[in-house]
Short mmCIF file of C-alpha atoms in Angstrom, two decimals:
data_model
loop_
_atom_site.label_atom_id
_atom_site.label_comp_id
_atom_site.label_asym_id
_atom_site.label_seq_id
_atom_site.Cartn_x
_atom_site.Cartn_y
_atom_site.Cartn_z
CA UNK R 10 14.73 32.67 13.06
CA UNK R 11 11.57 30.65 13.57
CA UNK R 12 9.87 29.96 10.28
CA UNK R 13 6.63 30.94 11.96
CA UNK R 14 7.99 34.43 12.53
CA UNK R 15 9.03 34.62 8.87
CA UNK R 16 5.55 33.51 7.87
CA UNK R 17 3.92 36.12 10.09
CA UNK R 18 6.05 38.84 8.50
CA UNK R 19 5.07 37.76 5.00
CA UNK R 20 1.42 37.41 6.00
CA UNK R 21 1.39 40.96 7.38
CA UNK R 22 2.63 42.24 4.04
CA UNK R 23 0.00 40.29 2.13
CA UNK R 24 -2.79 41.49 4.43
CA UNK R 25 -1.46 45.04 4.22
CA UNK R 26 -1.56 45.17 0.44
CA UNK R 27 -5.07 43.75 0.34
CA UNK R 28 -6.22 46.23 2.98
CA UNK R 29 -4.80 49.05 0.88
CA UNK R 30 -6.87 47.86 -2.06
CA UNK R 31 -4.15 46.26 -4.11
CA UNK R 32 -5.11 43.41 -6.41
CA UNK R 33 -2.91 40.63 -7.62
CA UNK R 34 -2.10 40.90 -11.31
CA UNK R 35 0.63 38.30 -11.88
CA UNK R 36 2.00 35.37 -9.92
CA UNK R 37 5.11 33.50 -10.95
CA UNK R 38 6.84 30.66 -9.14
CA UNK R 39 10.48 29.69 -9.43
CA UNK R 40 13.35 28.30 -7.40
CA UNK R 41 13.25 31.33 -5.07
CA UNK R 42 9.60 31.01 -4.16
CA UNK R 43 6.45 32.83 -5.23
CA UNK R 44 6.72 36.25 -6.88
CA UNK R 45 3.57 38.31 -6.64
CA UNK R 46 2.88 41.51 -8.49
CA UNK R 47 0.24 43.65 -6.85
CA UNK R 48 -1.43 46.50 -8.71
CA UNK R 49 -3.38 49.31 -7.12
CA UNK R 50 -6.73 49.91 -8.81
CA UNK R 51 -6.84 53.44 -7.42
CA UNK R 52 -3.61 54.93 -8.72
CA UNK R 53 -3.85 56.42 -12.21
CA UNK R 54 -0.73 54.61 -13.33
CA UNK R 55 -1.85 51.40 -11.58
CA UNK R 56 1.15 51.51 -9.30
CA UNK R 57 2.68 48.08 -8.99
CA UNK R 58 4.52 46.49 -6.10
CA UNK R 59 6.29 43.18 -5.98
CA UNK R 60 6.43 40.71 -3.13
CA UNK R 61 8.48 37.53 -2.82
CA UNK R 62 6.99 34.85 -0.60
CA UNK R 63 9.48 32.29 0.66
CA UNK R 64 7.66 30.46 3.43
CA UNK R 65 5.35 27.56 2.56
CA UNK R 66 2.67 28.80 4.96
CA UNK R 67 2.55 32.20 3.26
CA UNK R 68 2.35 30.56 -0.15
CA UNK R 69 -0.53 28.44 1.10
CA UNK R 70 -2.16 31.48 2.70
CA UNK R 71 -2.21 33.68 -0.36
CA UNK R 72 -3.44 30.87 -2.58
CA UNK R 73 -6.25 30.21 -0.12
CA UNK R 74 -7.17 33.90 -0.10
CA UNK R 75 -7.41 33.88 -3.86
CA UNK R 76 -9.40 30.66 -3.92
CA UNK R 77 -11.85 31.93 -1.29
CA UNK R 78 -12.01 35.74 -1.78
CA UNK R 79 -15.34 35.93 0.07
CA UNK R 80 -13.92 34.59 3.35
CA UNK R 81 -12.83 37.07 6.03
CA UNK R 82 -9.13 36.76 6.80
CA UNK N 10 -21.40 -14.53 15.28
CA UNK N 11 -20.75 -12.68 12.04
CA UNK N 12 -20.92 -14.42 8.68
CA UNK N 13 -17.29 -14.82 7.62
CA UNK N 14 -18.02 -16.58 4.32
CA UNK N 15 -16.90 -14.91 1.13
CA UNK N 16 -17.57 -15.17 -2.56
CA UNK N 17 -14.55 -14.10 -4.57
CA UNK N 18 -15.46 -13.93 -8.22
CA UNK N 19 -17.62 -17.03 -7.91
CA UNK N 20 -15.30 -18.95 -5.56
CA UNK N 21 -17.03 -19.57 -2.25
CA UNK N 22 -15.15 -20.07 0.99
CA UNK N 23 -16.28 -20.45 4.63
CA UNK N 24 -13.94 -17.65 5.68
CA UNK N 25 -11.62 -15.12 4.00
CA UNK N 26 -8.40 -16.82 5.12
CA UNK N 27 -6.68 -18.80 2.39
CA UNK N 28 -3.21 -20.27 2.31
CA UNK N 29 -1.24 -18.78 -0.56
CA UNK N 30 0.38 -20.89 -3.23
CA UNK N 31 3.70 -21.71 -1.57
CA UNK N 32 5.42 -24.44 0.47
CA UNK N 33 2.46 -24.75 2.94
CA UNK N 34 0.22 -25.95 0.09
CA UNK N 35 2.67 -28.37 -1.47
CA UNK N 36 0.69 -31.56 -0.75
CA UNK N 37 -2.67 -32.98 0.16
CA UNK N 38 -1.38 -33.87 3.61
CA UNK N 39 -0.59 -30.23 4.32
CA UNK N 40 -3.73 -28.72 2.80
CA UNK N 41 -5.99 -31.18 4.63
CA UNK N 42 -4.29 -30.36 7.93
CA UNK N 43 -4.72 -26.67 7.13
CA UNK N 44 -8.44 -27.15 6.50
CA UNK N 45 -8.74 -29.07 9.76
CA UNK N 46 -7.10 -26.11 11.50
CA UNK N 47 -9.70 -23.76 10.05
CA UNK N 48 -8.33 -22.25 6.85
CA UNK N 49 -11.14 -21.44 4.45
CA UNK N 50 -9.23 -22.09 1.27
CA UNK N 51 -5.89 -23.00 -0.19
CA UNK N 52 -4.16 -22.09 -3.40
CA UNK N 53 -2.25 -25.23 -4.28
CA UNK N 54 1.46 -24.81 -4.85
CA UNK N 55 1.91 -23.90 -8.49
CA UNK N 56 1.42 -26.77 -10.93
CA UNK N 57 3.47 -27.01 -14.09
CA UNK N 58 6.26 -29.07 -15.53
CA UNK N 59 7.93 -30.49 -12.39
CA UNK N 60 11.04 -28.44 -11.59
CA UNK N 61 14.34 -29.06 -9.84
CA UNK N 62 15.10 -27.09 -6.68
CA UNK N 63 18.36 -26.20 -4.99
CA UNK N 64 19.14 -26.86 -1.36
CA UNK N 65 19.30 -23.84 0.96
CA UNK N 66 16.19 -22.02 -0.25
CA UNK N 67 14.94 -19.69 2.45
CA UNK N 68 16.35 -16.77 4.37
CA UNK N 69 14.76 -14.28 6.72
CA UNK N 70 15.47 -10.79 7.87
CA UNK N 71 15.21 -10.18 11.60
CA UNK N 72 14.95 -6.65 12.88
CA UNK N 73 15.67 -5.65 16.46
CA UNK N 74 14.68 -9.03 17.84
CA UNK N 75 11.65 -9.45 15.59
CA UNK N 76 12.20 -12.78 13.87
CA UNK N 77 11.04 -13.03 10.26
CA UNK N 78 10.25 -9.39 9.70
CA UNK N 79 10.84 -10.28 6.07
CA UNK N 80 11.21 -13.60 4.31
CA UNK N 81 13.18 -14.47 1.19
CA UNK N 82 12.90 -17.62 -0.90
CA UNK N 83 14.42 -19.09 -4.02
CA UNK N 84 12.19 -22.16 -4.14
CA UNK N 85 10.42 -22.77 -7.43
CA UNK N 86 7.02 -24.27 -8.27
CA UNK N 87 6.03 -27.87 -7.57
CA UNK N 88 8.65 -30.53 -8.14
CA UNK N 89 6.05 -33.30 -8.16
CA UNK N 90 4.37 -34.85 -11.21
CA UNK N 91 1.01 -33.38 -12.14
CA UNK N 92 -0.73 -36.74 -11.62
CA UNK N 93 0.38 -36.88 -7.99
CA UNK N 94 -0.88 -33.38 -7.28
CA UNK N 95 -4.18 -34.01 -9.06
CA UNK N 96 -4.83 -37.17 -7.08
CA UNK N 97 -4.24 -35.32 -3.81
CA UNK N 98 -6.36 -32.34 -4.89
CA UNK N 99 -9.21 -34.74 -5.72
CA UNK N 100 -8.92 -36.48 -2.36
CA UNK N 101 -8.73 -33.20 -0.48
CA UNK N 102 -11.74 -31.73 -2.26
CA UNK N 103 -13.71 -34.88 -1.59
CA UNK N 104 -12.93 -34.61 2.11
CA UNK N 105 -13.53 -30.87 2.31
CA UNK N 106 -16.21 -30.08 -0.28
CA UNK N 107 -17.06 -26.68 1.23
CA UNK N 108 -13.51 -25.40 1.33
CA UNK N 109 -11.99 -23.57 -1.60
CA UNK N 110 -9.20 -25.26 -3.52
CA UNK N 111 -7.63 -23.11 -6.17
CA UNK N 112 -5.00 -24.52 -8.47
CA UNK N 113 -2.10 -22.21 -9.17
CA UNK N 114 -0.80 -22.76 -12.69
CA UNK N 115 2.33 -21.82 -14.59
CA UNK N 116 3.35 -22.91 -18.06
CA UNK N 117 5.16 -21.36 -20.97
CA UNK N 118 3.26 -18.53 -22.67
CA UNK N 119 1.83 -20.78 -25.38
CA UNK N 120 -1.86 -21.32 -26.03
CA UNK N 121 -1.71 -25.11 -26.27
CA UNK N 122 0.27 -25.34 -23.03
CA UNK N 123 -2.37 -23.37 -21.13
CA UNK N 124 -5.21 -25.34 -22.69
CA UNK N 125 -3.59 -28.62 -21.77
CA UNK N 126 -2.99 -27.87 -18.10
CA UNK N 127 -6.35 -26.16 -17.55
CA UNK N 128 -8.27 -29.09 -19.02
CA UNK N 129 -6.33 -31.65 -17.01
CA UNK N 130 -6.57 -29.82 -13.70
CA UNK N 131 -10.20 -28.78 -13.76
CA UNK N 132 -11.19 -32.39 -14.19
CA UNK N 133 -10.42 -33.13 -10.53
CA UNK N 134 -12.83 -30.52 -9.22
CA UNK N 135 -10.88 -27.42 -8.30
CA UNK N 136 -12.95 -24.35 -7.42
CA UNK N 137 -10.81 -22.00 -9.45
CA UNK N 138 -7.48 -21.27 -11.05
CA UNK N 139 -4.81 -18.78 -10.11
CA UNK N 140 -2.42 -17.95 -12.93
CA UNK N 141 1.05 -17.43 -11.52
CA UNK N 142 2.38 -14.36 -13.33
CA UNK N 143 4.39 -13.31 -10.34
CA UNK N 144 7.12 -15.73 -9.28
CA UNK N 145 10.25 -13.59 -9.71
CA UNK N 146 13.04 -16.16 -9.59
CA UNK N 147 14.06 -19.17 -11.56
CA UNK N 148 10.91 -19.56 -13.61
CA UNK N 149 11.18 -15.94 -14.76
CA UNK N 150 14.52 -16.76 -16.37
CA UNK N 151 12.60 -19.27 -18.48
CA UNK N 152 10.04 -16.70 -19.64
CA UNK N 153 7.37 -17.64 -17.10
CA UNK N 154 6.19 -16.13 -13.79
CA UNK N 155 7.01 -12.45 -13.43
CA UNK N 156 8.75 -12.39 -16.81
CA UNK N 157 5.38 -12.76 -18.51
CA UNK N 158 3.59 -10.91 -15.70
CA UNK N 159 5.58 -7.76 -16.47
CA UNK N 160 4.30 -7.61 -20.04
CA UNK N 161 0.66 -6.47 -20.18
CA UNK N 162 0.10 -8.02 -23.61
CA UNK N 163 1.24 -11.42 -22.32
CA UNK N 164 -0.94 -11.13 -19.22
CA UNK N 165 -3.99 -10.37 -21.34
CA UNK N 166 -3.26 -13.02 -23.95
CA UNK N 167 -2.54 -15.83 -21.48
CA UNK N 168 -5.60 -14.96 -19.39
CA UNK N 169 -7.68 -15.06 -22.56
CA UNK N 170 -6.27 -18.47 -23.50
CA UNK N 171 -7.13 -19.84 -20.07
CA UNK N 172 -10.62 -18.39 -20.21
CA UNK N 173 -11.17 -20.11 -23.54
CA UNK N 174 -11.28 -23.47 -21.78
CA UNK N 175 -11.70 -22.80 -18.05
CA UNK N 176 -15.02 -23.86 -16.55
CA UNK N 177 -14.26 -22.37 -13.13
CA UNK N 178 -13.29 -18.81 -12.12
CA UNK N 179 -9.83 -17.58 -13.04
CA UNK N 180 -7.74 -15.42 -10.71
CA UNK N 181 -4.68 -13.70 -12.15
CA UNK N 182 -1.82 -13.31 -9.66
CA UNK N 183 0.23 -10.19 -10.31
CA UNK N 184 3.83 -9.32 -9.74
CA UNK N 185 4.79 -6.22 -7.73
CA UNK N 186 8.05 -6.02 -9.69
CA UNK N 187 6.60 -3.46 -12.03
CA UNK N 188 6.20 0.31 -12.02
CA UNK N 189 2.41 0.43 -12.11
CA UNK N 190 0.49 -2.70 -11.16
CA UNK N 191 -2.80 -1.24 -12.39
CA UNK N 192 -1.55 -1.63 -15.97
CA UNK N 193 -1.13 -5.40 -15.68
CA UNK N 194 -4.29 -5.63 -13.57
CA UNK N 195 -6.23 -3.99 -16.41
CA UNK N 196 -4.60 -6.37 -18.86
CA UNK N 197 -5.87 -9.28 -16.77
CA UNK N 198 -9.36 -7.79 -16.74
CA UNK N 199 -9.20 -7.26 -20.49
CA UNK N 200 -8.23 -10.90 -20.87
CA UNK N 201 -11.35 -11.93 -18.98
CA UNK N 202 -10.04 -12.54 -15.46
CA UNK N 203 -12.73 -13.18 -12.87
CA UNK N 204 -10.49 -11.85 -10.11
CA UNK N 205 -6.94 -10.72 -9.49
CA UNK N 206 -4.59 -11.46 -6.61
CA UNK N 207 -1.62 -9.47 -5.37
CA UNK N 208 1.15 -9.26 -4.52
CA UNK N 209 3.54 -12.00 -5.42
CA UNK N 210 7.01 -11.68 -3.94
CA UNK N 211 9.40 -8.78 -4.49
CA UNK N 212 12.87 -9.25 -6.02
CA UNK N 213 15.25 -9.48 -3.10
CA UNK N 214 18.53 -10.52 -1.58
CA UNK N 215 18.25 -11.19 2.14
CA UNK N 216 21.80 -10.20 2.99
CA UNK N 217 25.54 -10.71 2.69
CA UNK N 218 27.65 -12.68 5.19
CA UNK N 219 30.36 -10.30 6.38
CA UNK N 220 32.78 -13.12 7.19
CA UNK N 221 32.52 -15.30 4.09
CA UNK N 222 31.20 -12.60 1.72
CA UNK N 223 28.63 -15.12 0.56
CA UNK N 224 25.11 -14.03 -0.20
CA UNK N 225 22.31 -15.06 2.15
CA UNK N 226 21.14 -17.60 1.23
CA UNK N 227 23.88 -19.10 -0.89
CA UNK N 228 24.11 -22.38 -2.73
CA UNK N 229 27.67 -23.64 -2.50
CA UNK N 230 29.04 -20.11 -2.52
CA UNK N 231 26.75 -18.67 -5.18
CA UNK N 232 23.56 -16.72 -4.73
CA UNK N 233 20.69 -15.52 -6.86
CA UNK N 234 17.88 -13.08 -6.24
CA UNK N 235 14.79 -14.43 -4.56
CA UNK N 236 11.29 -13.27 -3.71
CA UNK N 237 10.62 -11.19 -0.59
CA UNK N 238 7.46 -11.47 1.50
CA UNK N 239 6.34 -11.35 5.13
CA UNK N 240 5.39 -8.43 7.38
CA UNK N 241 7.91 -6.06 5.76
CA UNK N 242 6.06 -6.07 2.44
CA UNK N 243 2.57 -5.41 3.80
CA UNK N 244 2.59 -1.63 3.15
CA UNK N 245 3.66 -2.24 -0.45
CA UNK N 246 0.93 -4.83 -0.96
CA UNK N 247 -1.72 -2.71 0.73
CA UNK N 248 -1.01 0.20 -1.59
CA UNK N 249 -1.16 -1.99 -4.67
CA UNK N 250 -4.47 -3.48 -3.58
CA UNK N 251 -5.79 0.02 -2.92
CA UNK N 252 -4.59 1.36 -6.27
CA UNK N 253 -6.37 -1.45 -8.09
CA UNK N 254 -9.50 -1.25 -5.92
CA UNK N 255 -10.01 2.44 -6.68
CA UNK N 256 -9.33 2.09 -10.38
CA UNK N 257 -12.69 2.16 -12.22
CA UNK N 258 -11.35 -0.03 -15.02
CA UNK N 259 -10.37 -2.84 -12.64
CA UNK N 260 -13.84 -4.01 -11.72
CA UNK N 261 -13.11 -7.54 -10.49
CA UNK N 262 -12.62 -8.82 -6.93
CA UNK N 263 -9.15 -8.79 -5.41
CA UNK N 264 -7.49 -11.47 -3.31
CA UNK N 265 -5.04 -9.64 -1.03
CA UNK N 266 -1.59 -11.08 -0.39
CA UNK N 267 1.49 -9.67 1.29
CA UNK N 268 2.53 -9.84 4.93
CA UNK N 269 -0.87 -10.75 6.38
CA UNK N 270 0.07 -12.03 9.84
CA UNK N 271 -3.06 -11.59 11.97
CA UNK N 272 -6.73 -10.66 11.78
CA UNK N 273 -5.96 -6.96 11.93
CA UNK N 274 -3.80 -7.18 8.79
CA UNK N 275 -6.58 -9.13 7.10
CA UNK N 276 -9.18 -6.53 8.06
CA UNK N 277 -6.97 -3.78 6.64
CA UNK N 278 -6.73 -5.60 3.30
CA UNK N 279 -10.50 -6.14 3.25
CA UNK N 280 -11.17 -2.47 4.01
CA UNK N 281 -8.72 -1.54 1.27
CA UNK N 282 -10.71 -3.52 -1.27
CA UNK N 283 -9.67 -7.16 -1.01
CA UNK N 284 -12.49 -9.71 -0.84
CA UNK N 285 -10.25 -12.20 0.95
CA UNK N 286 -6.62 -12.67 1.90
CA UNK N 287 -3.92 -15.23 1.29
CA UNK N 288 -1.28 -16.04 3.89
CA UNK N 289 2.06 -17.77 3.65
CA UNK N 290 4.90 -16.37 5.76
CA UNK N 291 2.92 -16.19 9.01
CA UNK N 292 1.88 -19.83 8.58
CA UNK N 293 5.49 -20.83 7.85
CA UNK N 294 6.61 -18.94 10.96
CA UNK N 295 3.94 -20.06 13.40
CA UNK N 296 2.09 -23.01 11.88
CA UNK N 297 -1.44 -23.55 10.60
CA UNK N 298 -3.06 -22.94 13.99
CA UNK N 299 -2.65 -19.16 13.68
CA UNK N 300 -5.86 -19.16 11.67
CA UNK N 301 -7.82 -19.79 14.88
CA UNK N 302 -6.86 -16.36 16.26
CA UNK N 303 -7.47 -14.81 12.85
CA UNK N 304 -11.03 -16.18 12.72
CA UNK N 305 -11.81 -15.27 16.34
CA UNK N 306 -10.32 -11.81 16.02
CA UNK N 307 -12.11 -10.92 12.81
CA UNK N 308 -15.37 -12.30 14.12
CA UNK N 309 -15.12 -10.29 17.35
CA UNK N 310 -14.22 -7.15 15.40
CA UNK N 311 -17.29 -7.49 13.20
CA UNK N 312 -19.54 -8.28 16.17
CA UNK N 313 -18.28 -5.28 18.10
CA UNK N 314 -19.00 -3.06 15.12
CA UNK N 315 -22.42 -4.65 14.62
CA UNK N 316 -21.54 -5.85 11.12
CA UNK N 317 -23.36 -9.00 10.02
CA UNK N 318 -21.10 -10.14 7.18
CA UNK N 319 -17.41 -9.79 6.46
CA UNK N 320 -18.34 -8.89 2.88
CA UNK N 321 -19.88 -5.68 4.28
CA UNK N 322 -16.46 -4.19 5.11
CA UNK N 323 -14.86 -4.93 1.75
CA UNK N 324 -13.63 -1.69 0.19
CA UNK N 325 -14.91 0.67 2.89
CA UNK N 326 -11.61 2.58 2.95
CA UNK N 327 -11.26 2.80 -0.82
CA UNK N 328 -13.19 6.10 -1.18
CA UNK N 329 -10.79 7.60 1.37
CA UNK N 330 -7.76 6.67 -0.74
CA UNK N 331 -6.92 9.37 -3.24
CA UNK N 332 -4.17 11.27 -5.02
CA UNK N 333 -1.73 13.51 -3.13
CA UNK N 334 -3.04 16.42 -5.16
CA UNK N 335 -6.50 15.97 -3.63
CA UNK N 336 -5.29 16.28 -0.02
CA UNK N 337 -6.13 19.39 1.97
CA UNK N 338 -3.04 21.62 2.28
CA UNK N 339 -4.69 23.55 5.10
CA UNK N 340 -5.42 20.54 7.33
CA UNK N 341 -3.07 20.75 10.27
CA UNK N 342 -2.11 18.52 13.16
CA UNK N 343 0.50 19.29 15.79
CA UNK N 344 2.25 17.20 18.43
CA UNK N 345 1.24 17.47 22.08
CA UNK N 346 3.44 15.95 24.74
CA UNK N 347 1.76 14.57 27.84
CA UNK N 348 4.35 15.37 30.49
CA UNK N 349 2.59 13.15 33.02
CA UNK N 350 3.41 10.14 30.85
CA UNK N 351 6.65 11.29 29.17
CA UNK N 352 9.79 9.64 30.56
CA UNK N 353 12.09 12.38 29.23
CA UNK N 354 14.10 10.03 27.08
CA UNK N 355 14.47 12.92 24.63
CA UNK N 356 14.07 10.72 21.57
CA UNK N 357 11.41 13.06 20.21
CA UNK N 358 13.66 16.08 20.74
CA UNK N 359 16.59 14.40 19.00
CA UNK N 360 14.46 13.24 16.08
CA UNK N 361 12.88 16.64 15.63
CA UNK N 362 16.09 18.58 16.14
CA UNK N 363 18.25 16.43 13.87
CA UNK N 364 15.86 15.29 11.18
CA UNK N 365 12.70 17.34 11.18
CA UNK N 366 11.69 20.91 12.04
CA UNK N 367 13.38 21.76 15.37
CA UNK N 368 10.22 22.52 17.31
CA UNK N 369 10.56 20.45 20.51
CA UNK N 370 12.27 22.37 23.29
CA UNK N 371 14.01 20.85 26.31
CA UNK N 372 12.90 22.97 29.25
CA UNK N 373 12.91 22.86 33.01
CA UNK N 374 9.48 22.68 34.58
CA UNK N 375 8.22 24.61 37.59
CA UNK N 376 9.15 21.63 39.75
CA UNK N 377 12.73 21.87 38.58
CA UNK N 378 12.52 18.69 36.54
CA UNK N 379 13.29 18.48 32.82
CA UNK N 380 10.36 18.64 30.47
CA UNK N 381 9.79 18.63 26.73
CA UNK N 382 7.47 21.06 25.02
CA UNK N 383 6.34 21.47 21.43
CA UNK N 384 6.31 24.93 19.89
CA UNK N 385 3.04 24.39 18.08
CA UNK N 386 3.45 27.32 15.73
CA UNK N 387 6.59 25.73 14.26
CA UNK N 388 5.31 22.13 14.28
CA UNK N 389 4.45 20.94 10.77
CA UNK N 390 2.64 17.84 12.06
CA UNK N 391 5.04 15.36 10.49
CA UNK N 392 4.27 12.69 13.17
CA UNK N 393 7.95 11.75 13.58
CA UNK N 394 8.09 12.45 17.33
CA UNK N 395 5.06 10.26 18.00
CA UNK N 396 6.56 7.53 15.80
CA UNK N 397 9.88 7.38 17.66
CA UNK N 398 8.36 7.84 21.13
CA UNK N 399 8.71 4.57 23.10
CA UNK N 400 5.83 5.31 25.50
CA UNK N 401 2.20 4.93 24.49
CA UNK N 402 0.20 8.05 25.18
CA UNK N 403 3.18 10.33 25.73
CA UNK N 404 2.78 12.14 22.42
CA UNK N 405 -0.52 12.72 20.71
CA UNK N 406 -1.03 14.29 17.33
CA UNK N 407 -3.88 16.76 17.70
CA UNK N 408 -5.90 18.27 14.88
CA UNK N 409 -5.97 22.06 15.01
CA UNK N 410 -9.15 23.95 14.33
CA UNK N 411 -8.94 25.00 10.70
CA UNK N 412 -8.15 28.68 10.41
CA UNK N 413 -8.22 28.49 6.63
CA UNK N 414 -10.75 26.71 4.43
CA UNK N 415 -9.78 23.53 2.64
CA UNK N 416 -7.51 23.87 -0.39
CA UNK N 417 -5.94 21.02 -2.32
CA UNK N 418 -2.85 21.24 -4.50
CA UNK N 419 -5.00 20.61 -7.56
CA UNK N 420 -7.37 23.44 -6.65
CA UNK N 421 -4.40 25.70 -6.00
CA UNK N 422 -2.83 24.95 -9.36
CA UNK N 423 -6.07 25.57 -11.19
CA UNK N 424 -6.48 28.91 -9.43
CA UNK N 425 -2.83 29.92 -9.90
CA UNK N 426 -3.18 29.44 -13.65
CA UNK N 427 -5.43 32.53 -13.70
CA UNK N 428 -2.53 34.67 -12.54
CA UNK N 429 0.18 33.16 -14.68
CA UNK N 430 2.22 35.51 -16.86
CA UNK N 431 1.67 33.57 -20.06
CA UNK N 432 -2.09 33.60 -19.53
CA UNK N 433 -2.11 37.38 -19.16
CA UNK N 434 0.03 37.68 -22.27
CA UNK N 435 -2.54 35.64 -24.19
#
């Protein structure tokens, strides 16, 4: 599969979580890629979801979003 | 006509083109002919205790028909008595008072040895000294040349000893056979150097003869490592000049050496922070007259850019030279193939498919003829296709409009730290 397609799939997930109001609580990086733990500020138990980013473009994208939170993506 | 004269740490020269300390500057006859041809300065072949050379000293590497892409030598410093060299330096300086004559020196790392040679040589009117801490073969086995140039303490100490008695500027010539040249460059500055020069030659063996199994070159069946120079080493030299030029603790002029073959190479070294350049291999390959094209070319370049003095371009690229971690991760270029120019040799497709990111497709155009097309979304902008393409203008690397704002690796790491597990635990 084209890496671009993989990137698009990961980007859609990232955008989706942000649109649903999730916030990033923890990021860890290891040999598998970037592990992101999202937490929902709305749920009483601060529901958490995990996402593994494997493509370099997605790892660049999420870091850029965090560095520039005021920019529209 | 632009002003091509330079002032390198107090050494004035009518143009930035000097002959490096090497076989072309072995004698007064040669240096005077070089000055007649137009060279602005010459670093006399290294003076020291006269040595003994072997026969069969040079070798070159040709690449795909390009003769002397790289040059290897195992020749040592001067084999002539000091008195003979001094007489010829005096005569040459008298005949060419406005040209720069720099005496390259090499002695054992002892204070009295340096004092002796400096005092004797400066008496004949040299414009400066260049301390040879770079020669990698022969002399290094005796504790001189690169052997002392690889030890920062020795570089500093010997420079200091020379400065104790030198009445003219002192250039310290550095060896590239070291992990980080800025360390020895700083040592030279700490010792009081007025300027530094780089690079001396790189440890090398030109080749092995597949029939005789002798090294190339060999001396009666035995070989030893030599020093490599010529066009092949230019990228290495250019980086080392740039690394020193952008280092705030190395605040002395730089004389650039390493594969300078034409005016364009010289201009690159100047832009990268060198105040002048030294040339050897190109002169050995083509003769002294190559300096005419170098002078004309550099002069025309400056005139076309409306620059009055060559000194005005020194270091202009240095602010653009940085660390990898300061590069923008979101800057993106992609390849575009001009099918009107492309000859469908498929070299770009093969290179991309076999060794890069598999984003050049072989298609059939509307006219039924084969065509190559880049899938831009999968292109990482590595440049490989444009590098291997044999036709000028067939592949262009095009900058994409930034969809994301600039982010460097260093910025990313700083930001990521906020989300690290251990930070949250704290």
